PDB file of C-alpha atoms in Angstrom:
ATOM      1  CA  MET A 232      -7.256   2.798  45.354  1.00 76.00           C
ATOM      2  CA  SER A 233     -10.812   2.597  43.596  1.00 79.00           C
ATOM      3  CA  GLY A 234     -14.034   3.219  45.417  1.00 76.00           C
ATOM      4  CA  THR A 235     -14.995  -0.459  45.274  1.00 87.00           C
ATOM      5  CA  ALA A 236     -11.462  -1.816  46.322  1.00 93.00           C
ATOM      6  CA  PHE A 237     -11.409   0.502  49.064  1.00 95.00           C
ATOM      7  CA  LEU A 238     -14.841  -0.541  50.618  1.00 96.00           C
ATOM      8  CA  GLU A 239     -13.289  -4.441  50.046  1.00 95.00           C
ATOM      9  CA  GLU A 240     -10.137  -3.366  52.462  1.00 97.00           C
ATOM     10  CA  LEU A 241     -12.446  -1.532  54.913  1.00 98.00           C
ATOM     11  CA  GLN A 242     -14.529  -4.856  54.935  1.00 98.00           C
ATOM     12  CA  ARG A 243     -11.546  -6.703  55.526  1.00 98.00           C
ATOM     13  CA  ILE A 244     -10.160  -4.210  58.177  1.00 98.00           C
ATOM     14  CA  ILE A 245     -13.619  -4.409  60.345  1.00 99.00           C
ATOM     15  CA  ARG A 246     -13.560  -8.055  60.242  1.00 98.00           C
ATOM     16  CA  GLN A 247     -10.089  -8.073  61.498  1.00 98.00           C
ATOM     17  CA  ARG A 248     -10.928  -5.685  64.107  1.00 98.00           C
ATOM     18  CA  LEU A 249     -14.079  -7.987  65.222  1.00 98.00           C
ATOM     19  CA  ALA A 250     -11.606 -10.959  65.581  1.00 98.00           C
ATOM     20  CA  ASP A 251      -8.422  -9.067  67.297  1.00 98.00           C
ATOM     21  CA  THR A 252     -10.557  -6.675  69.525  1.00 97.00           C
ATOM     22  CA  PRO A 253      -7.732  -4.331  69.650  1.00 97.00           C
ATOM     23  CA  GLU A 254      -7.404  -1.861  72.538  1.00 96.00           C
ATOM     24  CA  GLY A 255      -8.643   1.999  71.580  1.00 97.00           C
ATOM     25  CA  SER A 256     -10.656   0.179  68.346  1.00 98.00           C
ATOM     26  CA  TYR A 257     -13.866   1.998  67.908  1.00 98.00           C
ATOM     27  CA  THR A 258     -15.090  -1.070  65.894  1.00 98.00           C
ATOM     28  CA  ALA A 259     -14.388  -3.656  68.368  1.00 98.00           C
ATOM     29  CA  LYS A 260     -15.754  -1.441  71.151  1.00 98.00           C
ATOM     30  CA  LEU A 261     -19.094  -1.219  69.305  1.00 99.00           C
ATOM     31  CA  ALA A 262     -19.355  -4.315  68.430  1.00 98.00           C
ATOM     32  CA  ALA A 263     -18.822  -5.489  72.061  1.00 98.00           C
ATOM     33  CA  GLN A 264     -22.063  -3.845  72.896  1.00 98.00           C
ATOM     34  CA  GLY A 265     -24.055  -6.128  70.600  1.00 98.00           C
ATOM     35  CA  MET A 266     -26.181  -6.164  67.696  1.00 99.00           C
ATOM     36  CA  LEU A 267     -29.062  -3.966  69.148  1.00 99.00           C
ATOM     37  CA  LYS A 268     -26.329  -1.383  69.787  1.00 99.00           C
ATOM     38  CA  VAL A 269     -24.924  -1.409  66.295  1.00 99.00           C
ATOM     39  CA  ALA A 270     -28.530  -1.625  64.685  1.00 99.00           C
ATOM     40  CA  GLN A 271     -29.629   1.291  66.634  1.00 99.00           C
ATOM     41  CA  LYS A 272     -26.027   3.266  65.353  1.00 98.00           C
ATOM     42  CA  LEU A 273     -26.892   2.713  61.838  1.00 99.00           C
ATOM     43  CA  GLY A 274     -30.441   3.698  62.495  1.00 98.00           C
ATOM     44  CA  GLU A 275     -29.167   6.923  63.964  1.00 98.00           C
ATOM     45  CA  GLU A 276     -26.748   7.265  60.953  1.00 98.00           C
ATOM     46  CA  GLY A 277     -29.636   6.958  58.393  1.00 98.00           C
ATOM     47  CA  VAL A 278     -31.873   9.746  60.249  1.00 98.00           C
ATOM     48  CA  GLU A 279     -28.455  11.933  60.350  1.00 98.00           C
ATOM     49  CA  LEU A 280     -28.026  11.267  56.600  1.00 98.00           C
ATOM     50  CA  ALA A 281     -31.741  11.873  55.760  1.00 98.00           C
ATOM     51  CA  LEU A 282     -31.800  15.391  57.899  1.00 97.00           C
ATOM     52  CA  ALA A 283     -28.365  16.530  55.938  1.00 97.00           C
ATOM     53  CA  ALA A 284     -30.032  15.586  52.887  1.00 97.00           C
ATOM     54  CA  ALA A 285     -33.043  17.710  53.392  1.00 98.00           C
ATOM     55  CA  ALA A 286     -31.014  20.662  54.656  1.00 96.00           C
ATOM     56  CA  GLN A 287     -29.415  20.429  51.287  1.00 95.00           C
ATOM     57  CA  ASP A 288     -25.887  20.281  53.018  1.00 95.00           C
ATOM     58  CA  ARG A 289     -23.993  18.521  50.764  1.00 96.00           C
ATOM     59  CA  ALA A 290     -20.659  18.554  52.652  1.00 97.00           C
ATOM     60  CA  ARG A 291     -22.763  16.772  55.493  1.00 97.00           C
ATOM     61  CA  VAL A 292     -24.525  14.376  53.489  1.00 98.00           C
ATOM     62  CA  THR A 293     -21.152  13.140  52.135  1.00 98.00           C
ATOM     63  CA  ALA A 294     -19.911  12.902  55.837  1.00 98.00           C
ATOM     64  CA  GLU A 295     -23.281  11.293  56.941  1.00 98.00           C
ATOM     65  CA  ALA A 296     -23.274   8.601  54.148  1.00 98.00           C
ATOM     66  CA  ALA A 297     -19.627   7.518  54.828  1.00 98.00           C
ATOM     67  CA  ASP A 298     -20.749   7.185  58.674  1.00 99.00           C
ATOM     68  CA  LEU A 299     -23.865   4.921  57.533  1.00 99.00           C
ATOM     69  CA  VAL A 300     -21.687   3.007  54.941  1.00 98.00           C
ATOM     70  CA  TYR A 301     -19.179   1.900  57.911  1.00 99.00           C
ATOM     71  CA  HIS A 302     -21.879   1.371  60.095  1.00 99.00           C
ATOM     72  CA  LEU A 303     -23.970  -0.807  57.546  1.00 99.00           C
ATOM     73  CA  LEU A 304     -20.336  -2.746  56.933  1.00 99.00           C
ATOM     74  CA  LEU A 305     -20.056  -3.447  60.587  1.00 99.00           C
ATOM     75  CA  LEU A 306     -23.500  -4.761  60.842  1.00 99.00           C
ATOM     76  CA  LEU A 307     -23.166  -7.108  57.805  1.00 99.00           C
ATOM     77  CA  ALA A 308     -19.557  -8.341  59.306  1.00 99.00           C
ATOM     78  CA  MET A 309     -21.296  -9.032  62.671  1.00 99.00           C
ATOM     79  CA  ARG A 310     -23.822 -11.101  60.661  1.00 98.00           C
ATOM     80  CA  GLU A 311     -21.095 -12.848  58.464  1.00 98.00           C
ATOM     81  CA  LEU A 312     -22.226 -11.011  55.392  1.00 98.00           C
ATOM     82  CA  THR A 313     -20.457  -8.568  52.850  1.00 96.00           C
ATOM     83  CA  LEU A 314     -21.581  -6.018  50.349  1.00 95.00           C
ATOM     84  CA  ALA A 315     -21.256  -8.903  47.414  1.00 94.00           C
ATOM     85  CA  ASP A 316     -24.022 -10.351  49.372  1.00 97.00           C
ATOM     86  CA  VAL A 317     -25.909  -7.064  49.239  1.00 96.00           C
ATOM     87  CA  VAL A 318     -24.920  -6.834  45.368  1.00 94.00           C
ATOM     88  CA  ALA A 319     -26.242 -10.433  44.857  1.00 95.00           C
ATOM     89  CA  GLU A 320     -29.650  -9.715  46.081  1.00 96.00           C
ATOM     90  CA  LEU A 321     -29.913  -6.301  44.135  1.00 96.00           C
ATOM     91  CA  GLU A 322     -28.850  -7.916  41.054  1.00 96.00           C
ATOM     92  CA  GLN A 323     -31.440 -10.745  41.765  1.00 96.00           C
ATOM     93  CA  ARG A 324     -34.073  -8.249  42.120  1.00 95.00           C
ATOM     94  CA  HIS A 325     -33.077  -6.345  39.255  1.00 95.00           C
ATOM     95  CA  ARG A 326     -33.598  -9.563  36.972  1.00 94.00           C
ATOM     96  CA  ALA A 327     -36.800 -10.099  38.586  1.00 94.00           C
ATOM     97  CA  ALA A 328     -38.238  -6.973  37.739  1.00 84.00           C
TER      98      ALA A 328
END
């Protein structure tokens, strides 16, 4: 599965977990704590990624970037947005530059 195909699949899984709220699901549990908690978690992951990058720890950068992307996808899903919406915004900015 390609990178973008996996991200699309991950978005689908996240949306499904938000809809079904299966017991034991980290996604459902975090989302149940509300947008403020999800936003806080996204911020924490961003800081952890920045610290890993500053420490020049390639493995940690990869792991923290994965955490950041996951929590970003969760936040977007909770706002009924997708990566396609983000890409469209980036494309629009690029055309305007």
